[in-house]
Coordinates of C-alpha atoms and ligand atoms in Angstrom, one line a residue:
M15 CA 130.5 -66.6 -15.6
C16 CA 133.2 -68.5 -17.0
G17 CA 133.9 -72.1 -17.1
I18 CA 137.0 -74.3 -16.2
I19 CA 137.7 -77.9 -16.8
G20 CA 140.8 -80.1 -15.2
Y21 CA 141.3 -83.7 -16.5
C22 CA 143.7 -86.4 -15.2
G23 CA 143.2 -89.4 -17.0
P24 CA 143.7 -91.8 -19.8
K25 CA 140.5 -90.9 -22.2
P26 CA 141.5 -88.8 -25.1
M27 CA 142.4 -85.2 -23.9
A28 CA 140.6 -82.7 -26.4
N29 CA 137.5 -84.9 -26.7
V30 CA 137.1 -84.5 -22.8
L31 CA 138.1 -80.9 -22.3
V32 CA 136.2 -79.7 -25.5
E33 CA 133.1 -81.5 -24.9
A34 CA 133.1 -80.7 -20.6
L35 CA 133.6 -76.9 -22.2
K36 CA 130.5 -77.3 -25.1
R37 CA 128.6 -78.3 -21.5
M38 CA 129.3 -74.7 -19.7
E39 CA 129.5 -73.3 -22.6
Y40 CA 126.1 -71.4 -21.0
R41 CA 128.3 -70.2 -18.7
G42 CA 130.6 -67.6 -20.9
Y43 CA 130.4 -67.9 -24.9
D44 CA 132.7 -65.4 -26.3
S45 CA 136.3 -67.6 -26.2
A46 CA 136.9 -70.6 -25.5
G47 CA 140.6 -72.5 -25.4
I48 CA 142.7 -75.9 -24.0
A49 CA 145.9 -76.6 -22.9
V50 CA 147.3 -80.0 -22.7
R51 CA 150.8 -81.6 -21.2
S52 CA 152.8 -83.9 -22.7
G53 CA 155.9 -84.6 -21.5
S54 CA 158.2 -81.6 -22.3
E55 CA 155.1 -80.2 -24.5
L56 CA 152.3 -78.1 -23.6
T57 CA 150.1 -77.8 -26.7
V58 CA 147.9 -74.6 -26.2
I59 CA 145.0 -74.2 -28.5
K60 CA 142.8 -70.5 -27.9
R61 CA 140.1 -69.3 -30.2
A62 CA 137.9 -66.2 -30.1
G63 CA 134.3 -67.1 -30.9
K64 CA 131.7 -70.3 -29.6
I65 CA 133.5 -73.6 -28.6
A66 CA 132.5 -74.9 -32.5
A67 CA 135.4 -72.6 -33.2
L68 CA 137.8 -73.5 -30.6
R69 CA 136.4 -77.6 -32.0
E70 CA 137.5 -77.1 -35.0
A71 CA 141.0 -76.0 -34.2
V72 CA 141.6 -79.0 -32.1
P73 CA 142.8 -82.0 -33.6
A74 CA 141.0 -85.4 -32.8
E75 CA 143.7 -86.3 -30.8
I76 CA 146.5 -84.6 -28.8
P77 CA 148.9 -87.0 -26.8
G78 CA 148.7 -85.7 -22.9
D79 CA 148.5 -87.2 -19.0
C80 CA 146.4 -83.9 -17.8
G81 CA 144.6 -80.8 -19.6
I82 CA 142.7 -77.4 -18.8
G83 CA 140.0 -75.3 -20.7
H84 CA 138.0 -73.0 -20.4
T85 CA 135.6 -70.9 -22.1
R86 CA 135.4 -67.2 -21.5
W87 CA 132.5 -64.1 -20.5
A88 CA 135.0 -61.0 -20.8
T89 CA 135.8 -58.9 -18.0
H90 CA 138.9 -57.5 -18.9
G91 CA 139.7 -57.0 -22.4
G92 CA 138.3 -57.5 -25.6
V93 CA 137.0 -60.8 -27.0
T94 CA 140.2 -62.1 -28.6
D95 CA 142.3 -65.2 -29.0
H96 CA 145.2 -63.8 -26.7
N97 CA 142.9 -62.7 -24.5
A98 CA 141.5 -66.1 -24.3
H99 CA 142.2 -68.6 -21.6
P100 CA 144.5 -70.7 -20.8
H101 CA 147.1 -68.5 -20.2
L102 CA 151.0 -69.2 -19.5
D103 CA 153.9 -67.9 -17.9
A104 CA 157.3 -66.5 -19.5
S105 CA 159.1 -69.7 -19.8
G106 CA 155.9 -70.9 -21.4
K107 CA 155.7 -74.4 -18.6
V108 CA 153.1 -73.1 -16.4
A109 CA 149.0 -72.6 -18.1
V110 CA 146.3 -71.5 -15.9
V111 CA 142.5 -71.1 -16.0
H112 CA 140.8 -68.5 -14.5
N113 CA 136.8 -67.9 -13.7
G114 CA 136.5 -64.9 -11.4
I115 CA 138.0 -61.6 -10.5
I116 CA 141.3 -60.7 -9.8
E117 CA 141.0 -57.2 -7.9
N118 CA 144.7 -56.2 -7.5
Y119 CA 145.6 -57.5 -11.2
A120 CA 146.3 -53.6 -12.0
V121 CA 149.2 -53.6 -9.0
L122 CA 150.3 -57.1 -9.6
R123 CA 150.8 -56.9 -13.4
E124 CA 153.0 -53.3 -12.9
K125 CA 155.3 -54.9 -9.9
L126 CA 155.9 -58.2 -12.8
S127 CA 156.2 -55.4 -15.8
A128 CA 158.7 -53.6 -13.9
D129 CA 160.7 -57.1 -13.4
G130 CA 161.0 -57.4 -17.2
V131 CA 158.0 -59.9 -17.5
E132 CA 156.2 -59.4 -20.8
F133 CA 152.1 -59.7 -21.1
K134 CA 150.7 -61.4 -23.6
S135 CA 146.7 -60.2 -23.1
E136 CA 144.8 -57.6 -21.4
T137 CA 143.5 -60.0 -18.6
D138 CA 143.5 -60.0 -15.1
S139 CA 143.9 -63.2 -14.8
E140 CA 147.2 -63.5 -16.7
V141 CA 149.5 -62.5 -13.7
I142 CA 148.4 -65.8 -11.7
A143 CA 150.5 -67.4 -14.1
H144 CA 153.1 -65.2 -14.4
L145 CA 153.5 -65.4 -10.6
I146 CA 153.2 -69.2 -10.3
G147 CA 156.1 -69.2 -13.0
R148 CA 157.9 -67.1 -10.7
L149 CA 157.1 -68.4 -7.5
Y150 CA 157.7 -72.2 -8.3
E151 CA 160.5 -74.3 -6.7
G152 CA 159.5 -77.7 -8.0
D153 CA 156.3 -77.7 -5.9
L154 CA 152.8 -76.5 -7.5
T155 CA 150.4 -77.1 -4.9
A156 CA 152.7 -75.3 -2.7
T157 CA 153.3 -72.6 -5.0
V158 CA 149.6 -72.4 -5.8
Q159 CA 148.8 -71.9 -1.8
Q160 CA 151.5 -69.3 -2.2
V161 CA 149.9 -67.6 -4.8
V162 CA 146.9 -67.5 -4.1
Q163 CA 147.6 -65.2 -0.6
L164 CA 148.8 -62.6 -3.0
L165 CA 145.9 -62.2 -4.8
K166 CA 142.6 -59.9 -4.1
G167 CA 139.4 -60.6 -5.3
T168 CA 137.8 -63.9 -6.6
Y169 CA 139.2 -67.0 -8.2
G170 CA 138.3 -70.6 -9.7
I171 CA 141.3 -71.4 -11.1
A172 CA 142.8 -74.5 -12.8
V173 CA 147.0 -74.9 -13.3
L174 CA 149.2 -77.2 -14.7
H175 CA 152.9 -77.6 -14.8
I176 CA 155.1 -78.8 -17.2
D177 CA 157.4 -80.2 -14.8
E178 CA 154.2 -81.8 -13.1
P179 CA 153.3 -84.9 -15.4
G180 CA 149.4 -86.1 -14.6
T181 CA 148.8 -83.2 -12.3
V182 CA 146.1 -80.3 -11.9
V183 CA 145.9 -78.1 -9.1
G184 CA 142.7 -76.0 -8.4
A185 CA 142.2 -73.4 -5.9
R186 CA 139.3 -71.3 -5.2
N187 CA 137.4 -68.2 -3.3
G188 CA 134.6 -67.0 -4.8
S189 CA 134.0 -69.3 -7.7
P190 CA 132.9 -72.5 -8.1
L191 CA 134.8 -75.5 -8.5
V192 CA 134.0 -78.9 -7.7
L193 CA 136.2 -82.5 -8.0
G194 CA 134.9 -85.1 -10.0
I195 CA 136.2 -88.6 -8.8
G196 CA 136.0 -91.2 -11.6
E197 CA 137.7 -94.7 -12.1
H198 CA 141.2 -93.9 -12.8
E199 CA 140.2 -90.3 -13.7
M200 CA 139.9 -87.4 -12.3
F201 CA 138.2 -84.0 -13.3
L202 CA 137.8 -80.8 -12.0
A203 CA 135.2 -78.0 -13.0
S204 CA 132.9 -74.6 -12.8
D205 CA 129.9 -77.2 -12.4
V206 CA 129.0 -80.6 -12.4
T207 CA 127.4 -80.2 -15.5
A208 CA 130.6 -80.7 -17.3
I209 CA 131.6 -83.6 -15.6
L210 CA 128.4 -85.6 -15.0
G211 CA 128.6 -87.9 -18.6
H212 CA 131.5 -89.2 -16.9
T213 CA 131.0 -89.3 -12.6
K214 CA 128.5 -88.6 -10.4
Q215 CA 130.7 -88.6 -7.3
A216 CA 131.6 -85.0 -6.7
I217 CA 133.2 -83.0 -3.8
Y218 CA 132.8 -79.2 -3.6
L219 CA 135.8 -77.0 -2.6
E220 CA 135.2 -73.8 -0.3
D221 CA 137.1 -70.8 -0.3
G222 CA 140.2 -70.9 0.8
E223 CA 140.9 -74.8 -0.4
V224 CA 143.2 -76.1 -2.8
V225 CA 142.9 -79.3 -4.3
T226 CA 145.7 -81.4 -6.3
V227 CA 144.5 -83.9 -8.8
T228 CA 146.0 -87.0 -10.1
A229 CA 144.2 -90.0 -12.4
D230 CA 143.9 -91.6 -9.1
E231 CA 144.3 -89.4 -6.0
Y232 CA 143.1 -86.0 -4.8
R233 CA 144.3 -84.0 -1.6
T234 CA 142.6 -81.2 -0.4
T235 CA 144.1 -78.7 1.6
D236 CA 143.8 -75.1 2.9
L237 CA 146.6 -72.7 2.1
N238 CA 149.2 -73.5 4.7
D239 CA 148.9 -77.0 3.3
R240 CA 146.7 -78.4 6.1
K241 CA 144.8 -81.5 5.3
I242 CA 141.3 -81.3 4.9
D243 CA 139.1 -84.5 4.7
K244 CA 135.6 -83.9 2.4
N245 CA 132.8 -85.6 2.1
I246 CA 132.0 -87.2 -0.9
Q247 CA 128.5 -86.0 -2.7
I248 CA 126.6 -87.8 -5.3
I249 CA 125.2 -85.5 -8.3
N250 CA 121.4 -86.2 -8.3
W251 CA 121.1 -85.0 -12.1
E252 CA 120.7 -87.4 -15.1
L253 CA 122.8 -87.4 -18.4
E254 CA 119.4 -87.0 -20.3
E255 CA 118.1 -83.5 -18.0
I256 CA 121.5 -81.7 -19.6
E257 CA 120.0 -83.0 -23.4
K258 CA 117.9 -80.9 -25.2
G259 CA 115.7 -84.0 -25.9
G260 CA 114.6 -83.3 -29.1
Y261 CA 113.4 -79.7 -28.2
Q262 CA 115.2 -77.3 -30.9
H263 CA 116.6 -75.0 -27.9
Y264 CA 117.1 -75.3 -24.3
M265 CA 114.7 -72.7 -23.7
E266 CA 112.0 -74.3 -25.2
K267 CA 112.5 -77.4 -23.3
E268 CA 112.7 -75.5 -20.1
I269 CA 109.6 -74.1 -20.5
F270 CA 107.5 -76.9 -21.6
E271 CA 109.2 -79.1 -18.8
Q272 CA 107.5 -76.6 -16.4
P273 CA 104.2 -79.0 -15.8
D274 CA 106.7 -81.6 -14.2
S275 CA 109.2 -79.2 -12.5
I276 CA 106.5 -77.3 -10.4
T277 CA 105.2 -80.6 -9.7
R278 CA 108.9 -81.6 -8.3
A279 CA 109.1 -78.2 -6.3
M280 CA 105.6 -79.3 -4.4
Q281 CA 106.5 -82.9 -4.0
G282 CA 106.4 -84.5 -0.6
R283 CA 105.7 -80.5 0.8
L284 CA 101.9 -80.6 1.4
D285 CA 100.2 -81.7 4.0
H286 CA 96.6 -82.4 3.0
E287 CA 95.2 -83.0 6.1
N288 CA 96.4 -80.0 8.1
A289 CA 95.7 -78.3 4.9
T290 CA 99.9 -76.6 5.1
G291 CA 102.9 -76.5 4.1
H292 CA 106.1 -79.2 5.1
L293 CA 109.6 -77.7 4.6
G294 CA 112.0 -79.7 5.9
G295 CA 114.9 -77.6 5.5
L296 CA 114.1 -74.1 7.1
N297 CA 115.4 -75.5 10.2
M298 CA 113.1 -73.3 12.1
T299 CA 111.6 -74.4 14.8
K300 CA 107.7 -74.0 15.3
K301 CA 108.1 -71.0 17.7
E302 CA 110.7 -69.5 15.5
L303 CA 108.2 -69.1 12.8
L304 CA 105.4 -68.2 14.6
D305 CA 107.1 -65.0 16.0
L306 CA 108.0 -63.8 12.7
E307 CA 107.5 -60.3 12.0
R308 CA 109.5 -59.8 8.9
V309 CA 110.4 -61.4 5.6
K310 CA 112.9 -60.2 3.3
I311 CA 113.7 -61.4 0.1
I312 CA 117.2 -60.3 -2.2
A313 CA 117.8 -61.8 -5.5
A314 CA 118.8 -60.7 -8.9
G315 CA 117.0 -60.7 -12.7
T316 CA 114.1 -63.3 -12.6
S317 CA 114.9 -64.8 -8.8
Y318 CA 114.5 -61.0 -7.6
Y319 CA 110.3 -61.2 -9.8
A320 CA 110.1 -63.9 -8.1
G321 CA 110.8 -62.7 -4.7
L322 CA 108.1 -59.7 -6.1
V323 CA 105.4 -62.1 -6.2
A324 CA 105.8 -63.7 -3.0
S325 CA 106.1 -60.4 -1.0
Y326 CA 102.6 -60.0 -2.9
L327 CA 101.0 -63.4 -1.6
I328 CA 103.1 -63.2 2.0
E329 CA 101.9 -60.1 3.0
S330 CA 98.2 -60.8 1.9
I331 CA 97.5 -64.6 3.3
A332 CA 100.3 -64.3 6.1
R333 CA 99.9 -60.9 6.7
I334 CA 103.5 -60.7 7.9
P335 CA 105.6 -57.4 6.2
C336 CA 108.0 -58.4 3.4
T337 CA 110.6 -56.9 1.5
V338 CA 112.5 -57.6 -1.7
E339 CA 115.8 -55.9 -2.6
L340 CA 118.4 -56.5 -4.8
A341 CA 120.4 -57.9 -3.6
A342 CA 123.8 -56.4 -5.5
E343 CA 122.2 -53.1 -3.7
V344 CA 121.6 -54.8 0.1
R345 CA 125.5 -55.1 0.7
Y346 CA 126.8 -52.0 0.1
R347 CA 124.1 -50.0 2.3
N348 CA 124.2 -51.5 6.2
P349 CA 121.3 -53.2 6.3
I350 CA 119.7 -53.4 9.6
V351 CA 118.6 -56.7 10.6
E352 CA 115.7 -56.6 12.4
R353 CA 114.5 -59.1 15.5
N354 CA 112.1 -61.9 14.5
S355 CA 112.9 -61.8 10.6
V356 CA 114.1 -63.9 8.4
Y357 CA 115.6 -63.6 4.6
F358 CA 115.6 -65.3 1.5
A359 CA 118.3 -66.1 -1.1
V360 CA 116.7 -66.6 -4.4
S361 CA 119.1 -68.0 -6.8
Q362 CA 118.5 -71.0 -9.4
S363 CA 122.4 -71.0 -10.0
G364 CA 123.1 -70.6 -5.8
E365 CA 126.2 -68.5 -7.3
T366 CA 125.0 -65.3 -8.2
A367 CA 127.8 -63.0 -6.3
D368 CA 125.8 -60.2 -5.8
T369 CA 123.1 -62.5 -3.7
L370 CA 125.7 -64.5 -2.0
Y371 CA 127.6 -61.8 -1.1
A372 CA 124.7 -59.9 -0.1
M373 CA 123.9 -63.2 2.0
R374 CA 127.3 -63.1 4.1
E375 CA 127.1 -59.7 5.2
L376 CA 123.6 -60.7 6.3
Q377 CA 124.8 -63.3 8.3
R378 CA 127.7 -61.4 10.0
K379 CA 125.0 -58.8 11.0
G380 CA 123.6 -62.0 12.7
A381 CA 120.9 -62.2 9.9
R382 CA 118.9 -66.0 9.3
V383 CA 119.3 -66.2 5.3
L384 CA 117.5 -69.4 4.1
G385 CA 118.2 -70.5 0.3
I386 CA 115.9 -71.3 -2.8
C387 CA 118.0 -72.6 -4.4
N388 CA 118.3 -75.2 -8.1
V389 CA 121.7 -76.2 -7.7
V390 CA 122.3 -78.7 -5.2
G391 CA 125.9 -77.8 -3.5
A392 CA 126.2 -74.4 -5.0
S393 CA 127.6 -71.2 -2.5
I394 CA 124.1 -70.2 -1.4
P395 CA 122.4 -73.4 -0.3
R396 CA 125.9 -74.2 1.3
E397 CA 126.3 -71.2 2.9
S398 CA 123.1 -70.8 4.0
D399 CA 121.2 -71.4 7.5
G400 CA 118.6 -73.5 6.0
G401 CA 116.6 -73.3 2.8
V402 CA 114.5 -75.2 -0.1
Y403 CA 115.7 -76.3 -3.0
I404 CA 113.2 -76.1 -5.8
H405 CA 114.6 -79.5 -7.6
S406 CA 113.8 -77.7 -11.6
G407 CA 116.4 -80.2 -12.8
P408 CA 119.8 -78.4 -14.8
E409 CA 118.6 -74.9 -16.4
I410 CA 121.1 -74.5 -19.3
A411 CA 119.2 -71.6 -21.4
V412 CA 120.8 -68.1 -20.1
A413 CA 117.1 -67.2 -19.5
S414 CA 115.7 -68.1 -16.7
T415 CA 111.9 -70.2 -17.4
K416 CA 111.1 -73.5 -15.3
A417 CA 112.9 -72.1 -12.3
F418 CA 111.0 -69.2 -11.8
T419 CA 107.9 -71.1 -11.4
S420 CA 109.3 -73.2 -9.2
Q421 CA 111.1 -70.4 -7.3
L422 CA 107.1 -69.6 -7.4
T423 CA 106.1 -72.7 -5.8
A424 CA 109.1 -72.9 -2.9
L425 CA 107.5 -69.3 -1.7
Y426 CA 104.2 -70.3 -2.2
I427 CA 104.8 -73.1 0.2
F428 CA 106.6 -71.2 2.6
T429 CA 104.0 -69.0 2.4
L430 CA 100.7 -71.1 3.6
L431 CA 102.8 -72.4 5.9
I432 CA 103.1 -68.8 7.9
A433 CA 99.7 -68.0 7.0
R434 CA 98.1 -71.6 8.5
M435 CA 99.9 -70.7 11.7
R436 CA 98.0 -67.2 11.5
H437 CA 95.1 -66.3 10.0
M438 CA 94.0 -68.7 7.8
S439 CA 91.5 -71.0 8.2
L440 CA 91.9 -75.0 7.3
E441 CA 88.8 -74.1 4.8
E442 CA 91.3 -71.5 3.6
G443 CA 94.1 -73.7 3.3
T444 CA 92.3 -76.4 1.7
R445 CA 91.3 -74.5 -1.0
F446 CA 94.8 -73.0 -1.3
V447 CA 96.6 -76.8 -1.5
Q448 CA 93.9 -77.8 -4.1
A449 CA 94.5 -74.8 -6.3
L450 CA 98.8 -75.3 -6.3
E451 CA 98.3 -78.8 -6.8
E452 CA 96.2 -77.8 -10.3
V453 CA 99.0 -75.3 -11.4
P454 CA 101.0 -78.2 -13.3
E455 CA 97.7 -79.0 -14.9
R456 CA 96.6 -75.0 -15.7
V457 CA 99.9 -74.9 -17.1
S458 CA 100.4 -77.6 -19.6
E459 CA 96.8 -76.4 -21.4
V460 CA 98.8 -72.7 -21.7
L461 CA 101.6 -74.9 -23.3
Q462 CA 98.9 -75.7 -25.7
S463 CA 98.8 -72.2 -26.6
A464 CA 102.3 -72.2 -28.4
P465 CA 101.1 -72.3 -32.1
A466 CA 98.8 -69.5 -31.5
I467 CA 101.8 -67.2 -29.3
A468 CA 104.1 -68.1 -32.2
E469 CA 101.8 -66.6 -34.4
L470 CA 101.3 -63.6 -32.6
A471 CA 105.1 -63.3 -32.8
R472 CA 105.2 -63.4 -36.3
K473 CA 102.8 -60.4 -36.1
Y474 CA 104.8 -58.6 -33.7
H475 CA 108.5 -59.4 -33.8
S476 CA 109.3 -55.8 -35.8
A477 CA 107.6 -53.6 -33.3
R478 CA 111.4 -51.2 -31.5
S479 CA 109.7 -51.3 -28.1
F480 CA 107.4 -52.9 -25.7
L481 CA 105.4 -52.4 -22.4
F482 CA 103.9 -55.3 -20.3
L483 CA 101.2 -54.0 -17.9
G484 CA 100.0 -56.1 -15.1
R485 CA 98.8 -55.0 -11.4
G486 CA 98.6 -56.5 -7.8
I487 CA 100.4 -59.8 -7.6
N488 CA 101.0 -59.6 -11.5
Y489 CA 102.9 -56.7 -11.6
P490 CA 105.8 -58.7 -10.9
V491 CA 104.8 -60.6 -13.7
A492 CA 105.2 -57.9 -16.0
F493 CA 108.6 -57.1 -15.2
E494 CA 109.3 -60.9 -16.1
G495 CA 107.8 -60.7 -19.1
A496 CA 109.1 -57.9 -20.4
L497 CA 113.1 -59.0 -19.2
K498 CA 112.5 -62.3 -20.9
L499 CA 111.5 -60.6 -24.2
K500 CA 114.6 -58.0 -24.1
E501 CA 117.5 -60.5 -22.9
I502 CA 116.8 -62.9 -25.6
S503 CA 115.5 -61.1 -28.1
Y504 CA 117.1 -57.8 -27.8
I505 CA 113.8 -55.4 -28.3
H506 CA 113.5 -53.4 -25.4
A507 CA 110.8 -54.1 -23.1
E508 CA 110.0 -52.0 -19.9
G509 CA 107.3 -53.9 -17.2
Y510 CA 105.2 -51.5 -15.8
S511 CA 102.6 -51.3 -13.4
A512 CA 99.1 -50.6 -15.6
A513 CA 98.0 -47.7 -13.1
E514 CA 101.5 -46.1 -13.7
V515 CA 101.4 -45.8 -17.5
K516 CA 99.4 -42.7 -17.8
H517 CA 102.3 -40.9 -15.0
G518 CA 104.8 -41.0 -17.5
P519 CA 105.3 -43.9 -19.8
I520 CA 102.3 -43.0 -21.7
A521 CA 104.0 -40.5 -24.0
L522 CA 105.6 -43.6 -25.7
I523 CA 102.5 -45.2 -26.6
G524 CA 101.9 -45.5 -30.3
P525 CA 101.7 -48.1 -33.1
E526 CA 105.4 -48.7 -32.9
T527 CA 104.9 -49.7 -29.2
P528 CA 102.2 -51.9 -28.1
S529 CA 101.3 -53.0 -24.7
L530 CA 100.9 -56.4 -23.6
F531 CA 98.5 -56.3 -20.8
L532 CA 97.9 -58.8 -18.2
V533 CA 94.3 -59.0 -17.3
P534 CA 92.8 -61.7 -15.1
D535 CA 90.0 -62.1 -13.4
D536 CA 90.7 -60.8 -10.4
A537 CA 89.6 -57.7 -8.2
L538 CA 91.9 -55.2 -10.2
R539 CA 90.6 -56.5 -13.6
E540 CA 88.0 -53.8 -14.1
K541 CA 91.4 -50.9 -13.5
V542 CA 93.2 -52.9 -15.7
I543 CA 90.4 -52.5 -18.3
S544 CA 90.5 -48.8 -18.0
N545 CA 94.3 -48.8 -18.6
M546 CA 93.9 -50.7 -21.8
K547 CA 91.2 -48.0 -23.0
E548 CA 93.3 -45.3 -22.2
V549 CA 96.5 -47.1 -24.1
Q550 CA 94.1 -47.4 -26.9
A551 CA 92.8 -44.3 -27.2
R552 CA 96.1 -43.0 -28.0
D553 CA 96.4 -45.7 -30.5
G554 CA 97.9 -48.3 -28.8
R555 CA 98.2 -51.8 -30.0
V556 CA 97.1 -54.3 -27.1
I557 CA 97.6 -57.6 -26.5
A558 CA 95.5 -58.8 -23.3
V559 CA 96.6 -62.0 -21.6
C560 CA 93.2 -62.8 -20.0
V561 CA 91.0 -65.5 -18.6
E562 CA 89.2 -68.1 -21.3
G563 CA 85.9 -66.8 -21.8
D564 CA 86.5 -63.2 -21.0
H565 CA 84.7 -61.9 -24.0
E566 CA 84.7 -58.3 -23.2
V567 CA 88.6 -58.4 -22.8
A568 CA 88.8 -60.1 -26.1
A569 CA 86.5 -58.0 -28.1
L570 CA 88.8 -54.4 -26.8
A571 CA 92.2 -55.9 -27.5
D572 CA 93.7 -56.5 -30.9
D573 CA 94.9 -59.7 -29.9
V574 CA 94.5 -61.9 -27.1
I575 CA 96.2 -65.2 -25.4
M576 CA 93.6 -66.8 -23.1
V577 CA 94.9 -68.3 -20.0
P578 CA 92.5 -71.0 -18.0
K579 CA 90.5 -70.3 -15.0
V580 CA 92.6 -70.2 -11.7
H581 CA 92.5 -69.3 -7.9
E582 CA 93.4 -65.7 -8.0
L583 CA 96.5 -66.1 -6.5
M584 CA 97.9 -68.6 -8.8
Y585 CA 97.6 -66.6 -11.9
P586 CA 101.2 -65.9 -12.0
F587 CA 102.3 -69.1 -13.1
V588 CA 99.4 -69.1 -15.7
M589 CA 100.3 -65.8 -17.0
T590 CA 104.2 -66.1 -16.8
V591 CA 104.3 -69.3 -19.0
P592 CA 103.1 -67.5 -22.3
L593 CA 105.3 -64.7 -21.4
Q594 CA 108.1 -66.8 -21.8
L595 CA 106.8 -68.1 -25.3
F596 CA 106.1 -65.1 -26.4
A597 CA 109.7 -64.2 -26.0
Y598 CA 110.8 -67.5 -27.5
Y599 CA 109.4 -67.5 -30.4
T600 CA 109.9 -63.6 -31.5
A601 CA 113.5 -64.2 -31.2
L602 CA 113.3 -67.0 -32.9
E603 CA 111.7 -64.9 -35.2
L604 CA 114.3 -62.5 -35.1
G605 CA 116.8 -65.2 -35.9
R606 CA 118.7 -64.6 -32.8
N607 CA 120.9 -67.0 -30.5
V608 CA 118.3 -67.8 -28.1
D609 CA 119.8 -70.1 -25.7
Q610 CA 123.1 -68.0 -25.8
P611 CA 122.0 -64.3 -26.2
R612 CA 124.6 -61.9 -26.6
N613 CA 126.7 -60.3 -23.6
L614 CA 124.7 -62.6 -21.2
A615 CA 125.8 -65.8 -19.0
K616 CA 124.2 -68.0 -16.9
S617 CA 126.0 -68.0 -13.5
V618 CA 126.8 -64.2 -12.9
T619 CA 129.8 -64.9 -10.1
V620 CA 130.8 -61.4 -10.5
E621 CA 129.6 -58.5 -8.6
Ligands
LIG4 O1 121.2 -67.8 -10.4 P1 120.2 -66.7 -10.0 O2 118.6 -67.0 -10.5 O3 120.8 -66.1 -9.1 O4 120.5 -65.5 -11.2 C1 120.1 -64.3 -11.2 C2 119.8 -64.0 -12.6 O5 121.2 -63.3 -13.1 C3 119.2 -64.3 -13.4 O6 117.5 -64.5 -13.2 C4 119.2 -63.8 -14.8 O7 118.2 -62.7 -14.8 C5 118.5 -64.3 -15.8 N1 119.1 -64.2 -17.6 C6 116.7 -63.8 -16.3 O8 116.5 -64.8 -17.1

């Protein structure tokens, strides 16, 4: 959600902090601030609005030996300068930035207020600064260790104190915090994108850990000050990957990267000779895979829709029952963990609180949970019992695109693996492998339709509401298309089974509400065409995404987007990409902030 940064080192403070916040702006973008320590001075600058507003307010040079910064996604208190972080204690000597939610803040605030503390903000976070200020007795690390034990909820914090030159203390519980180790400089950040321009050496903190950082040293401990030795990991992303690389928006870049990102997700994972998948990270024996009786998928948002597509595939070709559930619902309904089952926690960021907490609850009940994640070293892959990295590279735009098709790729390979252990013949397996390997090429072809799709967006951008309709394995693709459109264009959109429209949603149909039908040349094509006709009979405008050469559908629909013919199980890949483009160009037409749509944040680390 929010992004936090801490820095100890010789580089110009203002620049390092503001640039790091800019890199993390996708985590939250309603306000931002920095605090820099120098001698007996604490320079604090905070602004409501984007990082650009903060940048304007920050002088080019702020002398200092350490600093912290924050970019906010508001939870407690509106978007104001006062509510922006860092927050100070009453003496003005302590500055704190916080990512997460302090659940017992109201009780703490009441007690502090009763003791005469005056609060300057409406945030939950400010209590941390006051507690540290009141309990400080000359050792910031010890005070942080003590204070976090009073907190209930989640936090990633970075703290500095005027009396502790060149020192930042960080702590984590449920919100990510990574230490970046440079040459005579150290960083603390919510994610590695903030530090990638400075160092590739990182240490990921675990819940219950505290780190004390100076320019040349770091010390990691538990809450009782017992030293913890941590492994340094090398960040495997390149700086160029987090730049826009000539594209107007990250989302555009990420859509166009898909032929490469899908290829990376399958690299080294297809065994041609045996026509099967090879996924080393699953940590499952052949027998365990063979004994599988149930696959369950938990996720949120776009990752949930990837799971839904996979459930169709798993049941149809591996013949194993598969259920998909919103992670937020799993945790609180006392889930039943069945024998011989495996769970997948699907998450681009690997930090989504709903998914992470559901995963922990399942693990407590004895479930084996595998992660399908993009961000290496994030909480879900670290805490899972195994899994698959999708290697999409950094996904910066808030709307997830390339992660979706790479999640599909990983889940398709897993399905191939277990299908080949069961009913799937060598010939069928070979056809599946070939079809999957052709996907990047076919996606490249779809991307060539971008100008035509931009034209359609010009024609339809003033619609008030959209229906996205598909069937079978492409039914979840309709959900994903609707989500993309609503989150970045703010046009209301719903995904439905094309068959379901006549059971209610057809009441919405009229010239104001166009429908986008997914019409692959699969077994359900005729049925979908009938559903299209039902909509047209009620003056509904229809855009059809159909297969090149499908003259019948082209003649029926008001507008068409053609996709290449593929193996019938590969349509979710080629049908998704035009929907991403349609959402992107529609949002452009409407002048929306494509990469940072209103009210959203990339990584949702609160429940
Ligand atoms: O990082 P995750 O895949 O766990 O994120 C899940 C959702 O928050 C995410 O997919 C969200 O729905 C995106 N904004 C969709 O574009």
